[in-house]
Coordinates of C-alpha atoms in Angstrom, one line a residue:
T1125 CA 170.9 224.2 117.7
R1126 CA 174.0 226.5 117.6
D1127 CA 177.0 227.2 119.2
I1128 CA 176.9 228.4 123.2
K1129 CA 179.5 230.7 124.4
P1130 CA 180.8 230.4 128.1
G1131 CA 178.6 232.2 130.6
H1132 CA 175.5 232.1 128.3
T1133 CA 172.2 230.8 129.6
V1134 CA 171.5 227.3 128.5
M1135 CA 168.2 226.7 130.3
L1136 CA 165.9 228.1 133.0
D1137 CA 163.5 226.0 134.7
T1138 CA 161.1 226.1 137.5
P1139 CA 160.4 223.0 140.1
A1140 CA 157.3 220.9 139.4
V1141 CA 157.4 220.1 143.1
W1142 CA 159.7 221.2 146.1
G1143 CA 159.8 220.5 149.9
P1144 CA 161.8 218.6 152.4
N1145 CA 164.2 216.0 151.2
N1146 CA 164.4 212.6 152.5
N1147 CA 166.8 213.1 155.3
T1148 CA 166.2 216.5 156.5
A1149 CA 165.7 217.7 160.2
P1150 CA 162.2 219.2 160.9
Q1151 CA 161.3 222.2 158.9
C1152 CA 158.3 224.0 158.1
V1153 CA 156.6 222.4 155.4
T1154 CA 155.5 225.3 153.5
C1155 CA 158.5 228.1 153.7
L1156 CA 161.3 225.4 154.7
V1157 CA 162.5 227.7 157.3
T1158 CA 164.3 225.8 160.2
W1159 CA 161.5 224.5 162.8
T1160 CA 161.9 225.8 166.2
G1161 CA 159.0 223.7 167.7
D1162 CA 156.6 226.4 168.4
S1163 CA 153.9 225.7 166.0
V1164 CA 152.5 222.5 164.0
C1165 CA 149.7 222.2 161.6
A1166 CA 146.4 222.0 163.4
Q1167 CA 145.1 219.4 161.2
C1168 CA 148.0 217.0 160.5
G1169 CA 150.6 217.9 163.4
Y1170 CA 153.5 218.5 160.9
P1171 CA 155.9 221.4 161.3
V1172 CA 155.0 224.9 160.2
C1173 CA 156.3 228.3 161.4
G1174 CA 152.7 229.7 162.0
Q1175 CA 148.9 229.6 161.1
E1176 CA 149.7 231.2 157.5
C1177 CA 152.2 228.4 156.6
G1178 CA 149.7 225.9 158.2
E1179 CA 146.6 227.0 156.0
G1180 CA 149.0 227.9 152.9
E1181 CA 148.3 226.6 149.6
Q1182 CA 151.6 224.6 149.4
H1183 CA 150.7 222.5 152.3
S1184 CA 147.1 221.9 151.6
V1185 CA 148.2 219.3 148.9
E1186 CA 149.3 216.8 151.4
C1187 CA 147.7 218.0 154.8
G1188 CA 144.6 216.0 154.5
V1189 CA 146.6 212.8 153.7
L1190 CA 148.7 213.1 156.7
A1191 CA 146.1 214.0 158.9
S1192 CA 144.7 210.6 158.3
L1193 CA 147.9 208.8 159.1
D1194 CA 149.1 208.3 162.5
R1195 CA 150.1 211.3 164.3
Q1196 CA 154.3 212.0 164.2
T1197 CA 156.3 213.3 166.8
F1198 CA 158.6 215.9 166.2
R1199 CA 161.3 217.3 168.0
P1200 CA 163.3 220.5 167.2
G1201 CA 167.0 219.6 166.8
D1202 CA 166.6 216.3 165.3
K1203 CA 169.3 215.9 162.4
T1204 CA 167.0 213.8 160.5
C1205 CA 163.2 213.1 160.1
P1206 CA 162.1 210.2 157.8
A1207 CA 158.4 211.3 158.3
M1208 CA 159.2 214.4 156.4
T1209 CA 159.9 212.2 153.0
L1210 CA 156.0 212.0 152.9
V1211 CA 155.4 215.6 152.1
N1212 CA 157.2 215.6 148.8
V1213 CA 156.2 212.1 147.4
I1214 CA 152.3 213.2 148.1
R1215 CA 153.0 216.3 146.4
L1216 CA 154.3 214.4 143.2
L1217 CA 151.4 212.1 143.4
H1218 CA 149.0 214.8 143.4
L1219 CA 150.9 217.0 140.6
A1220 CA 148.5 216.1 138.0
D1221 CA 145.5 217.7 139.9
R1222 CA 147.0 221.0 139.5
D1223 CA 149.1 220.3 136.1
P1224 CA 148.4 217.5 134.1
E1225 CA 150.6 218.3 131.5
L1226 CA 153.4 218.9 133.6
A1227 CA 152.8 215.6 135.4
E1228 CA 152.8 214.0 132.3
R1229 CA 156.3 215.2 131.5
V1230 CA 157.6 214.2 135.1
T1231 CA 156.1 210.6 135.1
V1232 CA 158.7 209.6 132.1
L1233 CA 161.5 210.4 134.3
M1234 CA 163.7 207.7 135.5
D1235 CA 162.8 206.0 139.0
H1236 CA 165.4 203.1 139.4
V1237 CA 162.8 201.5 141.6
E1238 CA 164.7 198.0 141.0
D1239 CA 167.5 199.7 142.7
I1240 CA 165.5 200.9 145.8
A1241 CA 162.9 198.5 146.2
E1242 CA 164.7 196.4 149.1
D1243 CA 165.2 199.5 151.3
Q1244 CA 163.3 198.9 154.6
E1245 CA 163.4 202.4 155.7
F1246 CA 161.5 203.6 152.7
K1247 CA 158.9 200.7 152.7
E1248 CA 158.2 201.5 156.3
N1249 CA 158.4 205.4 156.2
V1250 CA 156.6 205.9 152.8
I1251 CA 155.1 202.9 151.0
D1252 CA 153.4 201.5 154.0
P1253 CA 152.0 204.5 155.5
L1254 CA 150.6 205.7 151.9
T1255 CA 149.2 202.2 150.8
K1256 CA 148.6 200.0 153.9
K1257 CA 147.8 202.4 156.7
L1258 CA 145.9 205.4 154.9
P1259 CA 142.4 204.7 155.3
N1260 CA 140.8 204.2 151.5
S1261 CA 144.0 204.8 150.1
P1262 CA 143.9 205.9 146.5
Y1263 CA 147.8 205.1 145.9
S1264 CA 149.0 201.8 144.8
C1265 CA 152.2 200.6 145.5
E1266 CA 153.6 201.0 142.1
S1267 CA 152.7 204.7 142.0
V1268 CA 154.3 205.7 145.6
W1269 CA 157.5 203.6 144.6
H1270 CA 157.6 205.4 141.2
A1271 CA 157.1 208.9 142.8
L1272 CA 159.8 208.4 145.6
G1273 CA 162.1 206.7 142.9
V1274 CA 161.6 209.9 140.4
L1275 CA 162.6 212.3 143.4
L1276 CA 165.4 210.5 144.7
T1277 CA 166.8 210.0 141.3
N1278 CA 166.1 213.6 139.8
C1279 CA 165.8 216.2 142.5
V1280 CA 168.2 218.9 142.9
A1281 CA 169.3 219.7 146.5
I1282 CA 168.4 223.5 147.2
W1283 CA 170.1 225.7 149.7
I1284 CA 168.6 229.1 150.0
P1285 CA 170.2 231.4 152.8
G1286 CA 167.8 231.6 155.6
Y1287 CA 166.1 228.4 155.2
S1288 CA 166.8 224.5 155.6
Q1289 CA 168.1 222.3 152.8
S1290 CA 165.3 220.9 150.6
H1291 CA 165.0 219.3 147.4
A1292 CA 163.3 220.2 144.2
L1293 CA 162.3 218.2 140.8
Y1294 CA 163.0 220.4 137.6
P1295 CA 161.1 218.9 135.0
T1296 CA 163.3 219.7 131.9
F1297 CA 166.8 220.1 133.9
S1298 CA 166.2 216.3 135.2
Y1299 CA 167.2 215.3 131.6
V1300 CA 170.6 216.9 131.5
S1301 CA 173.4 214.3 132.0
H1302 CA 176.4 214.0 134.3
S1303 CA 180.0 214.1 133.2
C1304 CA 183.2 214.5 135.5
L1305 CA 184.4 216.9 132.7
C1306 CA 181.0 218.9 132.3
N1307 CA 180.5 221.8 130.0
S1308 CA 177.8 223.7 132.2
R1309 CA 177.1 224.4 135.5
F1310 CA 173.6 225.4 137.2
H1311 CA 172.7 227.6 140.2
V1312 CA 169.5 227.7 142.3
L1313 CA 168.1 231.2 142.6
P1314 CA 166.2 232.7 145.8
D1315 CA 162.9 232.2 144.3
R1316 CA 163.9 228.5 143.5
S1317 CA 164.2 228.8 139.8
L1318 CA 167.4 227.3 138.1
V1319 CA 169.6 228.7 135.7
L1320 CA 171.9 226.5 133.7
R1321 CA 174.6 228.4 132.0
A1322 CA 177.7 227.0 129.9
Q1323 CA 181.3 226.9 131.4
V1324 CA 183.0 226.3 128.2
L1325 CA 182.2 226.9 124.3
I1326 CA 179.6 223.9 123.7
K1327 CA 179.6 223.1 119.9
E1328 CA 176.3 222.7 118.1
G1329 CA 175.2 219.2 118.5
E1330 CA 177.5 218.5 121.6
E1331 CA 175.7 217.2 124.7
I1332 CA 175.2 219.4 127.4
T1333 CA 176.5 217.9 131.0
I1334 CA 176.5 218.8 134.4
H1335 CA 178.2 217.3 137.7
Y1336 CA 175.9 215.3 139.6
T1337 CA 178.4 215.4 142.2
S1338 CA 181.5 217.7 143.7
P1339 CA 184.5 217.6 140.9
A1340 CA 186.8 218.0 144.1
L1341 CA 186.3 214.4 144.9
G1342 CA 188.8 212.0 143.9
T1343 CA 188.0 209.2 141.3
V1344 CA 187.3 206.2 143.9
P1345 CA 184.7 208.4 146.2
R1346 CA 183.2 210.2 143.2
R1347 CA 182.4 207.1 141.4
K1348 CA 181.1 205.2 144.6
R1349 CA 178.9 208.2 145.3
L1350 CA 177.6 208.0 141.6
R1351 CA 176.9 204.5 141.9
Q1352 CA 174.9 205.1 145.5
H1353 CA 172.7 207.9 144.5
W1354 CA 172.4 207.6 140.8
F1355 CA 172.9 203.9 140.4
F1356 CA 175.4 204.1 137.2
D1357 CA 179.2 203.8 136.6
C1358 CA 180.6 206.7 135.1
T1359 CA 183.2 205.9 132.3
C1360 CA 184.4 209.3 131.5
M1361 CA 188.1 209.9 130.4
R1362 CA 188.9 211.0 134.0
C1363 CA 187.4 208.2 135.6
G1364 CA 189.6 205.7 133.0
D1365 CA 192.9 207.7 133.8
P1366 CA 194.4 207.0 137.2
T1367 CA 196.2 210.4 137.1
E1368 CA 192.6 212.2 136.5
L1369 CA 194.1 214.0 133.5
G1370 CA 197.3 214.9 135.4
T1371 CA 195.3 216.2 138.4
F1372 CA 196.4 213.5 140.8
S1373 CA 193.5 213.9 142.9
S1374 CA 193.4 210.5 144.0
G1375 CA 197.0 210.4 144.3
L1376 CA 199.2 209.7 147.6
V1377 CA 203.0 210.9 148.0
C1378 CA 205.1 207.9 148.5
R1379 CA 207.0 207.9 151.8
S1380 CA 209.6 205.6 150.5
C1381 CA 210.3 208.0 147.8
L1382 CA 210.7 210.9 150.0
A1383 CA 212.9 208.8 152.4
Q1384 CA 215.2 208.7 149.0
N1385 CA 214.9 212.4 148.1
K1386 CA 212.7 211.4 145.1
S1387 CA 209.3 212.4 144.2
G1388 CA 206.7 209.7 143.6
I1389 CA 203.0 209.5 143.8
L1390 CA 200.8 206.4 144.6
L1391 CA 198.0 206.0 142.4
P1392 CA 194.9 203.6 142.8
L1393 CA 194.9 200.5 140.4
D1394 CA 191.2 200.0 140.4
S1395 CA 188.5 202.8 140.7

């Protein structure tokens, strides 16, 4: 280990799997371009932007499975499409076919299944289709819940100009922890590789951290989002200080004070 100077690269990583996220609008399952409704895969009926994407290697992983399920209806302009969630789940379930060592690294990531197991939408749109409706299903409920949980907990949203929003699972980057006072920042490049760089001097032995959510949010919505999506309560210095280290990001101007030509800020008692 060594000190890392501001701006220096901490890590480069490439996705183990990538594809549509769990609340995306219909998009080409191969290149992720926004779907116009002009073409679907001839085998499974999922959105593609043409024959090349329909027959591409990326889509071949899940196409046979999707073709064995009930045919889905996709409409251009829909804001969300739960059926798209299946794509990345199947890709992760079959990662071992392509790269057993990489699959072994990914399978130990946290899945928080205990926190999502009561979600009926996931059960109806992902678990039941792959374990009950798929003829001769090779998947167990446990393996599908685990794959779904790993994706929900560890994936990074990627937004590349000209393409729809999607998400990707980075096997090494997934181990980086959150801090509201993080010391590094990541960027996703056009080829979907990820680069993590130091924002400040990181001393030898110091934990490398990132923001899981926008630092512009005040403590109340920030902690709520962390609890909803990553299932933990942040206890960092910023979250424990009502003034948010003097930034007053959650403060409201006191109108009573203004009426008396005084300055005052209202702060939350409990975040």
